[in-house]
Short mmCIF file of C-alpha atoms and ligand atoms in Angstrom, two decimals:
data_model
loop_
_atom_site.label_atom_id
_atom_site.label_comp_id
_atom_site.label_asym_id
_atom_site.label_seq_id
_atom_site.Cartn_x
_atom_site.Cartn_y
_atom_site.Cartn_z
CA MET M 1 169.11 -184.14 -91.97
CA SER M 2 171.03 -182.29 -89.36
CA GLU M 3 170.46 -178.59 -89.06
CA LYS M 4 172.54 -176.29 -91.29
CA LYS M 5 173.29 -172.81 -90.04
CA ILE M 6 173.68 -170.14 -92.70
CA LEU M 7 174.97 -166.68 -91.86
CA LEU M 8 173.79 -164.04 -94.32
CA LEU M 9 175.77 -160.81 -93.99
CA GLY M 10 173.77 -158.04 -95.65
CA SER M 11 170.07 -157.56 -96.28
CA GLY M 12 170.16 -155.69 -99.58
CA PHE M 13 167.78 -156.35 -102.47
CA VAL M 14 169.48 -159.56 -103.66
CA ALA M 15 169.16 -161.14 -100.20
CA ALA M 16 165.46 -162.06 -100.50
CA PRO M 17 165.72 -164.42 -103.50
CA PHE M 18 168.76 -165.98 -101.82
CA VAL M 19 166.87 -166.62 -98.57
CA ASP M 20 163.87 -167.83 -100.55
CA TYR M 21 166.04 -170.39 -102.34
CA VAL M 22 167.91 -171.81 -99.36
CA LEU M 23 164.80 -172.00 -97.17
CA ARG M 24 163.32 -174.61 -99.48
CA ARG M 25 165.31 -177.06 -97.42
CA PRO M 26 163.78 -177.55 -93.98
CA GLU M 27 167.16 -178.19 -92.33
CA ASN M 28 168.48 -174.74 -93.30
CA LYS M 29 168.36 -172.00 -90.68
CA VAL M 30 169.32 -168.50 -91.77
CA THR M 31 170.70 -165.72 -89.58
CA ILE M 32 170.19 -162.38 -91.33
CA ALA M 33 172.82 -159.94 -90.10
CA SER M 34 172.63 -156.31 -91.10
CA ARG M 35 174.11 -153.03 -89.95
CA THR M 36 170.73 -152.01 -88.60
CA LEU M 37 168.45 -154.48 -86.88
CA ALA M 38 165.41 -152.91 -88.56
CA ASN M 39 166.72 -153.82 -92.04
CA ALA M 40 167.43 -157.39 -90.99
CA GLN M 41 163.95 -157.60 -89.44
CA THR M 42 162.26 -156.26 -92.58
CA LEU M 43 163.79 -159.11 -94.58
CA GLN M 44 163.09 -161.60 -91.83
CA ALA M 45 159.42 -160.61 -91.77
CA LYS M 46 159.12 -161.95 -95.33
CA PHE M 47 160.46 -165.32 -94.19
CA PRO M 48 159.29 -165.74 -90.61
CA ASN M 49 160.18 -169.44 -90.37
CA ASN M 50 163.71 -170.64 -89.67
CA THR M 51 165.26 -167.17 -89.81
CA THR M 52 166.73 -164.91 -87.15
CA ALA M 53 167.57 -161.22 -87.48
CA VAL M 54 170.60 -159.70 -85.80
CA ALA M 55 172.47 -156.40 -85.98
CA VAL M 56 176.21 -156.45 -86.66
CA ASP M 57 178.76 -153.71 -87.08
CA ILE M 58 180.52 -154.99 -90.20
CA SER M 59 183.65 -152.99 -89.43
CA ASP M 60 183.98 -154.88 -86.12
CA ALA M 61 186.19 -157.87 -86.99
CA GLN M 62 185.55 -159.57 -83.66
CA ALA M 63 181.76 -159.31 -84.06
CA ILE M 64 182.03 -160.80 -87.57
CA GLU M 65 184.26 -163.59 -86.28
CA ASP M 66 181.87 -164.46 -83.44
CA LEU M 67 179.00 -164.77 -85.91
CA VAL M 68 181.01 -166.78 -88.45
CA ALA M 69 182.11 -169.18 -85.69
CA GLN M 70 178.48 -169.99 -84.84
CA HIS M 71 177.46 -170.98 -88.39
CA ASP M 72 178.30 -173.60 -91.01
CA ILE M 73 178.65 -171.17 -93.89
CA ALA M 74 178.84 -167.38 -94.28
CA ILE M 75 177.34 -165.56 -97.26
CA SER M 76 178.92 -162.15 -97.59
CA LEU M 77 176.69 -159.71 -99.46
CA ILE M 78 178.18 -156.67 -97.71
CA PRO M 79 180.51 -154.24 -99.54
CA TYR M 80 183.49 -156.12 -100.99
CA ILE M 81 186.08 -154.38 -98.82
CA TYR M 82 184.80 -156.41 -95.85
CA HIS M 83 185.01 -159.85 -97.49
CA ALA M 84 188.66 -160.43 -96.52
CA LYS M 85 187.73 -160.13 -92.83
CA VAL M 86 184.93 -162.64 -93.26
CA ILE M 87 187.32 -165.04 -95.01
CA ALA M 88 189.93 -164.59 -92.25
CA ALA M 89 187.33 -165.58 -89.64
CA ALA M 90 186.17 -168.49 -91.79
CA VAL M 91 189.72 -169.81 -92.17
CA LYS M 92 190.23 -169.63 -88.42
CA HIS M 93 187.01 -171.50 -87.62
CA LYS M 94 187.02 -173.78 -90.69
CA LYS M 95 183.74 -172.53 -92.18
CA ASN M 96 182.81 -172.07 -95.83
CA VAL M 97 182.11 -168.72 -97.52
CA VAL M 98 180.16 -167.54 -100.58
CA THR M 99 180.25 -164.06 -102.14
CA THR M 100 178.94 -162.59 -105.39
CA SER M 101 181.93 -160.23 -105.69
CA TYR M 102 185.06 -160.32 -107.80
CA VAL M 103 188.00 -161.96 -106.03
CA SER M 104 190.13 -159.04 -104.87
CA PRO M 105 193.87 -159.31 -104.15
CA ALA M 106 193.06 -159.01 -100.43
CA MET M 107 190.73 -162.02 -100.70
CA MET M 108 193.19 -164.02 -102.83
CA GLU M 109 195.78 -163.71 -100.07
CA TYR M 110 193.76 -166.28 -98.14
CA ASP M 111 193.86 -168.88 -100.92
CA GLN M 112 196.56 -171.09 -99.39
CA ALA M 113 195.17 -170.62 -95.88
CA ALA M 114 191.72 -171.64 -97.13
CA LYS M 115 193.17 -174.75 -98.77
CA ASP M 116 195.09 -175.59 -95.59
CA ALA M 117 191.92 -175.16 -93.53
CA GLY M 118 190.02 -177.31 -96.06
CA ILE M 119 187.36 -174.65 -96.69
CA THR M 120 185.57 -173.50 -99.83
CA VAL M 121 185.44 -169.76 -100.48
CA MET M 122 183.25 -169.47 -103.55
CA ASN M 123 183.06 -166.02 -105.17
CA GLU M 124 181.78 -164.32 -108.34
CA ILE M 125 178.56 -166.29 -108.26
CA GLY M 126 175.90 -163.70 -109.02
CA LEU M 127 174.99 -162.44 -112.50
CA ASP M 128 177.98 -160.41 -113.64
CA PRO M 129 180.25 -161.82 -112.34
CA GLY M 130 178.55 -165.18 -112.06
CA ILE M 131 176.16 -166.44 -114.72
CA ASP M 132 178.42 -164.79 -117.32
CA HIS M 133 181.36 -167.00 -116.25
CA LEU M 134 179.25 -170.16 -116.22
CA TYR M 135 178.26 -169.84 -119.86
CA ALA M 136 181.54 -168.38 -121.13
CA VAL M 137 183.48 -171.32 -119.70
CA ARG M 138 180.92 -173.80 -121.02
CA THR M 139 181.21 -172.72 -124.67
CA ILE M 140 184.97 -172.18 -124.50
CA ASP M 141 185.43 -175.67 -123.08
CA GLU M 142 183.14 -177.14 -125.73
CA VAL M 143 185.05 -175.43 -128.58
CA HIS M 144 188.41 -176.47 -127.16
CA LYS M 145 187.30 -180.08 -126.77
CA GLU M 146 186.32 -180.08 -130.46
CA GLY M 147 189.81 -178.82 -131.34
CA GLY M 148 188.62 -175.28 -132.16
CA LYS M 149 189.85 -171.84 -131.14
CA ILE M 150 188.13 -168.79 -129.67
CA LYS M 151 189.37 -165.93 -131.82
CA GLU M 152 187.14 -163.30 -130.22
CA PHE M 153 185.18 -163.16 -127.02
CA ILE M 154 182.86 -160.19 -126.60
CA SER M 155 180.48 -160.15 -123.66
CA PHE M 156 178.01 -157.49 -122.62
CA CYS M 157 175.74 -157.53 -119.60
CA GLY M 158 173.52 -155.13 -117.75
CA GLY M 159 170.38 -154.39 -115.82
CA LEU M 160 168.03 -151.82 -117.31
CA PRO M 161 164.39 -150.87 -117.02
CA ALA M 162 162.26 -153.04 -119.31
CA PRO M 163 161.53 -151.10 -122.55
CA GLU M 164 158.03 -150.05 -121.42
CA ASN M 165 159.51 -148.59 -118.22
CA SER M 166 162.48 -146.85 -119.83
CA ASP M 167 160.50 -143.60 -119.73
CA ASN M 168 163.21 -141.04 -119.08
CA PRO M 169 166.00 -139.53 -121.22
CA PHE M 170 168.62 -141.85 -119.71
CA GLY M 171 166.55 -144.99 -120.30
CA TYR M 172 167.85 -145.97 -116.88
CA LYS M 173 166.54 -146.39 -113.33
CA PHE M 174 168.19 -146.99 -110.00
CA SER M 175 167.41 -149.93 -107.76
CA TRP M 176 169.57 -148.43 -105.06
CA SER M 177 171.84 -145.38 -104.83
CA ALA M 178 172.76 -143.37 -107.91
CA ARG M 179 176.24 -142.60 -106.58
CA GLY M 180 177.87 -145.92 -107.42
CA VAL M 181 176.43 -145.91 -110.94
CA LEU M 182 177.71 -142.38 -111.56
CA LEU M 183 181.16 -142.98 -110.10
CA ALA M 184 181.52 -146.08 -112.29
CA LEU M 185 181.56 -143.65 -115.23
CA LYS M 186 185.02 -142.61 -114.01
CA ASN M 187 186.44 -146.15 -114.13
CA THR M 188 189.12 -147.05 -116.59
CA ALA M 189 188.26 -149.84 -119.01
CA ARG M 190 190.93 -152.10 -120.47
CA TYR M 191 190.43 -154.73 -123.10
CA LEU M 192 192.14 -156.61 -125.88
CA GLU M 193 191.06 -155.74 -129.41
CA ASN M 194 192.66 -157.23 -132.53
CA GLY M 195 195.73 -158.20 -130.56
CA LYS M 196 196.24 -154.79 -128.94
CA VAL M 197 195.52 -153.72 -125.39
CA VAL M 198 193.16 -150.74 -125.44
CA GLU M 199 192.86 -148.54 -122.38
CA VAL M 200 189.95 -146.13 -122.07
CA SER M 201 190.24 -143.77 -119.15
CA GLY M 202 187.22 -142.37 -117.34
CA PRO M 203 186.47 -139.21 -119.36
CA GLU M 204 186.63 -141.11 -122.66
CA LEU M 205 184.61 -144.09 -121.52
CA MET M 206 181.30 -142.66 -122.75
CA GLU M 207 182.89 -141.85 -126.11
CA SER M 208 184.06 -145.41 -126.58
CA VAL M 209 180.48 -146.63 -126.74
CA ARG M 210 179.68 -149.03 -129.55
CA VAL M 211 176.38 -150.20 -130.99
CA LEU M 212 176.01 -153.88 -130.17
CA ASN M 213 175.36 -156.40 -132.85
CA THR M 214 173.22 -158.71 -130.73
CA GLY M 215 171.55 -160.67 -133.52
CA TYR M 216 168.24 -159.56 -131.97
CA PRO M 217 167.13 -156.33 -133.69
CA GLY M 218 164.57 -155.88 -130.91
CA TYR M 219 167.39 -155.57 -128.39
CA ALA M 220 169.36 -152.64 -129.73
CA PHE M 221 171.78 -151.68 -126.98
CA VAL M 222 174.97 -149.73 -126.85
CA GLY M 223 177.87 -150.87 -124.71
CA TYR M 224 181.20 -149.84 -123.25
CA GLY M 225 184.06 -151.66 -121.55
CA ASN M 226 183.71 -152.67 -117.93
CA ARG M 227 186.88 -152.74 -115.82
CA ASP M 228 189.82 -154.80 -116.98
CA SER M 229 189.06 -157.56 -119.49
CA THR M 230 192.71 -158.38 -120.20
CA PRO M 231 193.15 -161.03 -117.44
CA TYR M 232 190.43 -163.13 -119.10
CA ASP M 233 192.87 -164.74 -121.54
CA LYS M 234 194.19 -166.58 -118.50
CA ARG M 235 191.01 -166.75 -116.46
CA TYR M 236 189.07 -168.32 -119.35
CA HIS M 237 192.07 -170.19 -120.81
CA ILE M 238 191.84 -168.49 -124.22
CA PRO M 239 195.43 -167.38 -124.98
CA GLU M 240 194.52 -167.69 -128.67
CA ALA M 241 191.94 -164.86 -128.52
CA GLU M 242 192.83 -161.61 -130.27
CA THR M 243 189.82 -159.75 -128.91
CA ILE M 244 188.51 -160.02 -125.35
CA ILE M 245 185.97 -157.44 -124.27
CA ARG M 246 183.62 -157.51 -121.31
CA GLY M 247 181.29 -154.57 -121.04
CA SER M 248 178.09 -152.98 -119.77
CA ILE M 249 174.98 -152.14 -121.77
CA ARG M 250 172.75 -149.09 -121.90
CA TYR M 251 169.97 -147.84 -124.12
CA ASP M 252 171.17 -145.39 -126.77
CA GLY M 253 171.02 -141.82 -125.52
CA PHE M 254 172.47 -142.62 -122.11
CA PRO M 255 176.14 -142.27 -123.09
CA GLN M 256 175.68 -138.95 -124.88
CA LEU M 257 173.78 -137.40 -121.98
CA ALA M 258 176.14 -138.92 -119.40
CA LYS M 259 179.19 -137.71 -121.27
CA ALA M 260 177.92 -134.11 -121.37
CA LEU M 261 177.19 -134.25 -117.64
CA VAL M 262 180.63 -135.69 -116.86
CA THR M 263 182.31 -132.97 -118.95
CA LEU M 264 180.34 -130.31 -117.09
CA GLY M 265 181.68 -131.64 -113.78
CA PHE M 266 178.71 -133.49 -112.32
CA LEU M 267 180.99 -136.18 -110.86
CA ASN M 268 182.76 -133.53 -108.81
CA GLU M 269 182.93 -134.32 -105.09
CA GLU M 270 184.65 -131.11 -103.96
CA PRO M 271 182.66 -129.09 -101.43
CA VAL M 272 180.77 -126.16 -102.94
CA ALA M 273 179.74 -123.37 -100.55
CA HIS M 274 176.31 -122.68 -102.08
CA LEU M 275 175.48 -126.43 -102.02
CA ALA M 276 176.18 -126.81 -98.30
CA ALA M 277 173.25 -128.14 -96.29
CA ASP M 278 173.18 -124.94 -94.21
CA ALA M 279 173.41 -122.58 -97.21
CA GLY M 280 170.28 -120.81 -98.52
CA GLU M 281 167.79 -122.33 -100.94
CA ILE M 282 169.00 -122.42 -104.51
CA SER M 283 167.30 -123.47 -107.73
CA TRP M 284 168.69 -125.79 -110.39
CA SER M 285 168.93 -122.95 -112.92
CA GLN M 286 171.03 -120.95 -110.45
CA VAL M 287 173.26 -123.95 -109.80
CA ILE M 288 173.71 -124.54 -113.54
CA ALA M 289 174.56 -120.87 -114.09
CA GLN M 290 177.42 -121.34 -111.61
CA VAL M 291 178.50 -124.64 -113.18
CA VAL M 292 178.82 -123.18 -116.67
CA GLY M 293 179.80 -119.66 -115.62
CA ALA M 294 176.73 -118.02 -117.22
CA SER M 295 175.81 -114.44 -116.41
CA SER M 296 172.11 -115.17 -116.08
CA ASN M 297 169.95 -118.20 -115.43
CA ASP M 298 167.41 -117.88 -118.24
CA ALA M 299 167.06 -121.08 -120.26
CA ASP M 300 168.54 -119.79 -123.54
CA THR M 301 171.64 -118.37 -121.87
CA LEU M 302 172.15 -121.58 -119.93
CA LYS M 303 171.73 -123.77 -123.03
CA ALA M 304 174.25 -121.72 -125.00
CA ALA M 305 176.75 -121.88 -122.15
CA ILE M 306 176.22 -125.64 -121.72
CA ILE M 307 176.82 -126.26 -125.45
CA GLU M 308 180.00 -124.23 -125.28
CA LYS M 309 181.36 -125.69 -122.05
CA ALA M 310 180.46 -129.31 -122.85
CA GLY M 311 181.71 -128.90 -126.43
CA ILE M 312 178.59 -130.47 -127.91
CA ALA M 313 177.73 -128.02 -130.71
CA ASN M 314 178.27 -130.75 -133.32
CA GLU M 315 176.94 -133.64 -131.28
CA PRO M 316 174.26 -135.44 -133.34
CA ARG M 317 172.18 -136.05 -130.20
CA LEU M 318 172.33 -132.41 -129.06
CA ASN M 319 168.56 -132.04 -128.78
CA HIS M 320 168.32 -135.24 -126.81
CA ILE M 321 170.96 -133.97 -124.39
CA LEU M 322 169.26 -130.60 -123.86
CA ASP M 323 165.83 -132.24 -123.52
CA GLY M 324 167.38 -134.53 -120.92
CA MET M 325 168.73 -131.58 -118.98
CA ARG M 326 165.34 -129.87 -119.12
CA TRP M 327 163.75 -133.07 -117.83
CA LEU M 328 166.26 -133.05 -114.96
CA GLY M 329 165.02 -129.54 -114.10
CA PHE M 330 168.24 -127.72 -114.96
CA PHE M 331 166.47 -124.70 -116.48
CA SER M 332 163.80 -124.48 -113.79
CA ASP M 333 163.19 -122.77 -110.44
CA ILE M 334 162.99 -126.15 -108.72
CA LYS M 335 165.07 -126.03 -105.56
CA VAL M 336 167.94 -128.51 -105.35
CA THR M 337 168.48 -130.84 -102.40
CA ARG M 338 171.81 -129.47 -101.19
CA ARG M 339 174.25 -132.23 -100.33
CA GLY M 340 177.49 -130.30 -100.12
CA ASN M 341 178.89 -130.98 -103.58
CA LEU M 342 177.71 -131.23 -107.16
CA LEU M 343 177.83 -135.04 -107.41
CA ASP M 344 175.69 -135.71 -104.36
CA THR M 345 173.29 -132.85 -105.07
CA PHE M 346 172.80 -134.27 -108.56
CA CYS M 347 172.30 -137.77 -107.10
CA ALA M 348 169.45 -136.45 -104.95
CA THR M 349 167.61 -135.34 -108.11
CA LEU M 350 168.36 -138.59 -109.95
CA GLU M 351 167.17 -140.70 -107.06
CA GLU M 352 163.96 -138.74 -106.87
CA LYS M 353 163.22 -138.90 -110.60
CA MET M 354 164.67 -142.25 -111.61
CA GLN M 355 163.38 -144.83 -109.17
CA TYR M 356 161.48 -147.91 -110.18
CA GLU M 357 157.83 -147.23 -109.36
CA GLU M 358 155.30 -149.74 -108.08
CA GLY M 359 154.35 -152.14 -110.87
CA GLU M 360 157.41 -151.42 -113.04
CA ARG M 361 159.86 -154.07 -114.04
CA ASP M 362 163.52 -154.32 -114.89
CA MET M 363 165.34 -156.47 -117.37
CA CYS M 364 168.73 -158.17 -117.37
CA PHE M 365 170.43 -158.85 -120.65
CA LEU M 366 173.59 -160.91 -120.97
CA GLN M 367 175.18 -161.88 -124.22
CA HIS M 368 178.44 -163.57 -125.11
CA ARG M 369 179.56 -163.44 -128.70
CA PHE M 370 182.24 -165.92 -129.70
CA GLU M 371 184.11 -165.82 -133.01
CA VAL M 372 185.21 -169.41 -133.34
CA GLU M 373 187.64 -171.11 -135.64
CA LEU M 374 186.79 -174.79 -135.89
CA LYS M 375 189.39 -177.52 -136.16
CA ASP M 376 189.00 -177.64 -139.97
CA GLY M 377 189.51 -173.87 -140.23
CA THR M 378 185.87 -172.85 -140.77
CA LYS M 379 184.74 -169.73 -138.98
CA GLN M 380 181.65 -169.60 -136.87
CA THR M 381 179.90 -166.95 -134.80
CA ARG M 382 178.14 -168.19 -131.70
CA THR M 383 176.05 -166.23 -129.26
CA SER M 384 174.79 -167.15 -125.82
CA THR M 385 172.01 -164.88 -124.64
CA MET M 386 170.09 -164.54 -121.41
CA ILE M 387 167.11 -162.19 -121.19
CA GLU M 388 165.29 -162.01 -117.87
CA TYR M 389 162.47 -159.72 -116.82
CA GLY M 390 161.57 -158.74 -113.28
CA VAL M 391 158.16 -159.55 -111.89
CA PRO M 392 156.16 -156.51 -110.72
CA GLY M 393 155.44 -157.05 -107.04
CA GLY M 394 157.93 -159.95 -107.00
CA TYR M 395 161.67 -160.11 -107.52
CA SER M 396 163.48 -157.86 -109.93
CA ALA M 397 165.45 -159.63 -112.64
CA MET M 398 168.65 -158.29 -111.09
CA ALA M 399 167.82 -159.57 -107.59
CA LYS M 400 166.85 -162.98 -108.95
CA THR M 401 169.84 -163.44 -111.25
CA VAL M 402 172.26 -162.50 -108.46
CA GLY M 403 170.51 -164.09 -105.47
CA VAL M 404 169.57 -167.43 -107.02
CA PRO M 405 173.04 -168.47 -108.31
CA CYS M 406 174.41 -167.49 -104.90
CA GLY M 407 171.76 -169.66 -103.24
CA ILE M 408 172.55 -172.57 -105.55
CA ALA M 409 176.30 -172.41 -104.82
CA THR M 410 175.53 -172.26 -101.09
CA GLN M 411 173.28 -175.32 -101.25
CA LEU M 412 175.82 -177.28 -103.30
CA ILE M 413 178.50 -176.56 -100.69
CA LEU M 414 176.16 -177.55 -97.84
CA ASP M 415 175.32 -180.77 -99.69
CA GLY M 416 178.99 -181.61 -100.16
CA LYS M 417 178.69 -181.33 -103.95
CA LEU M 418 181.02 -178.36 -104.32
CA THR M 419 184.10 -179.45 -102.41
CA GLN M 420 187.07 -177.73 -104.04
CA THR M 421 188.99 -175.74 -101.46
CA GLY M 422 190.63 -172.34 -101.65
CA VAL M 423 189.46 -168.93 -102.86
CA LEU M 424 187.47 -169.89 -105.96
CA ALA M 425 185.53 -168.44 -108.86
CA PRO M 426 183.34 -170.39 -111.31
CA MET M 427 186.03 -171.08 -113.91
CA THR M 428 185.91 -174.85 -114.42
CA PRO M 429 183.22 -177.21 -115.73
CA GLU M 430 183.59 -179.30 -112.55
CA ILE M 431 182.41 -176.38 -110.45
CA ASN M 432 180.07 -174.87 -113.03
CA ASP M 433 178.08 -177.74 -114.51
CA PRO M 434 176.13 -178.61 -111.34
CA ILE M 435 175.32 -174.89 -110.88
CA ILE M 436 174.08 -174.59 -114.49
CA GLU M 437 171.89 -177.66 -114.04
CA LEU M 438 170.18 -176.14 -111.01
CA LEU M 439 169.89 -172.69 -112.61
CA GLU M 440 167.99 -174.20 -115.51
CA LYS M 441 165.53 -175.70 -113.03
CA GLU M 442 164.88 -172.12 -111.87
CA ASN M 443 164.17 -171.15 -115.47
CA ILE M 444 167.27 -168.99 -115.69
CA LYS M 445 168.39 -170.05 -119.11
CA ILE M 446 170.78 -169.06 -121.82
CA VAL M 447 169.90 -169.46 -125.48
CA ASP M 448 172.78 -170.57 -127.69
CA ARG M 449 172.72 -169.68 -131.36
CA ILE M 450 175.13 -170.26 -134.22
CA LEU M 451 174.75 -167.29 -136.55
C1 NAG V 1 161.55 -174.90 -90.51
O1 NAG V 1 162.22 -175.91 -89.81
C2 NAG V 1 161.41 -176.98 -89.39
C3 NAG V 1 162.27 -177.90 -88.53
O2 NAG V 1 163.41 -178.34 -89.23
C4 NAG V 1 160.82 -177.68 -90.60
O3 NAG V 1 159.98 -178.75 -90.19
C5 NAG V 1 160.06 -176.67 -91.43
O4 NAG V 1 159.62 -177.27 -92.62
C6 NAG V 1 160.91 -175.46 -91.75
N1 NAG V 1 160.11 -174.42 -92.36
C7 NAG V 1 160.51 -173.77 -93.44
C8 NAG V 1 159.58 -172.71 -93.96
O5 NAG V 1 161.55 -174.01 -94.00
#
């Protein structure tokens, strides 16, 4: 086999299982390109054979283009705003591209150009988006072929600490920065429910939480809408569906605590003088006194002011919320790490207290719930469920379930088995079935049930 040159842009935590997968083939050579050479080298050190580490300034379009031109395929695991530049370079030099990100309008603009150049730009091939599409499309296609209808499609997915490692009031841990997770709480969710479009704007998102009926009492999650689910009538070819919801999962307790923090202003990015890096030391209780406008920073005064300001006097989980704030150190003399504003100062505390520790494992849970009407009119509820655990000392479930599908799509393109051109997502059985077959060989499986 002739040598295949793979350009990997980004060396984040999903990169290792990707590299691991593609290096099974001796003809594959991987160039790991990262903003800092040291990060690329750290990843390379895990795979010393057939890899090269380079530094690249991802905002430098010419540097990206030069790298793309020297490879057969580019895997873009850098922030999504840079993907369009990678695709532009790939179109120009007739190279293929894979990303795990949603197709953005800026990426879609290259669809015709990609077709004209005869290249494959495969996107949305991680976990969510990725594995979720594979199994949604599979069941939908199966039901349609049998003459049935999908009346409801409800899908929830998320990465959480495994239950035994969910040992904090949020039941949540960060694999990377806290900032993105917190800012996502401001997103607007849109979905279709009983024939009506429902829009939940940022502040109400945590109130819209519902208890999931997973069919597995041992997996009792709550969930809320994730981005805009309304285009999925077209994307999944289910115009007949009256309910289409895609969402994220959390353990119960997270939304109530998060909502109180959002109401108190913890997502605020405006500069605050006493949180400036060059301001004097300040404790959490002093910061909280400022946040809630309390006259003193003793715990009882702060709690009363928090209840008032957050409007949580009648909240059933009030004690959980206050315990959570105590756990965060809000009533203590612990000095904050000043990062200029409340959001980033809060992130510093979260990142310190909510990291995965050595030996801990995460879990990814994905479930589709389909309300089906069969050809003869009978109703049926089907679920497709994936539950993956990370391996302490090995790959996290999140890294594996994003990196491996991406590796599989890459290998299929290199082998000439995924040949559709244009800016693609896994939305057809022709593209998806070969990926599913290889995923199952990696023991990433979905369990289908008819309830
Ligand atoms: C590296 O490439 C050489 C030459 O193609 C091949 O013989 C070897 O098996 C590869 N090693 C790995 C770890 O892929």
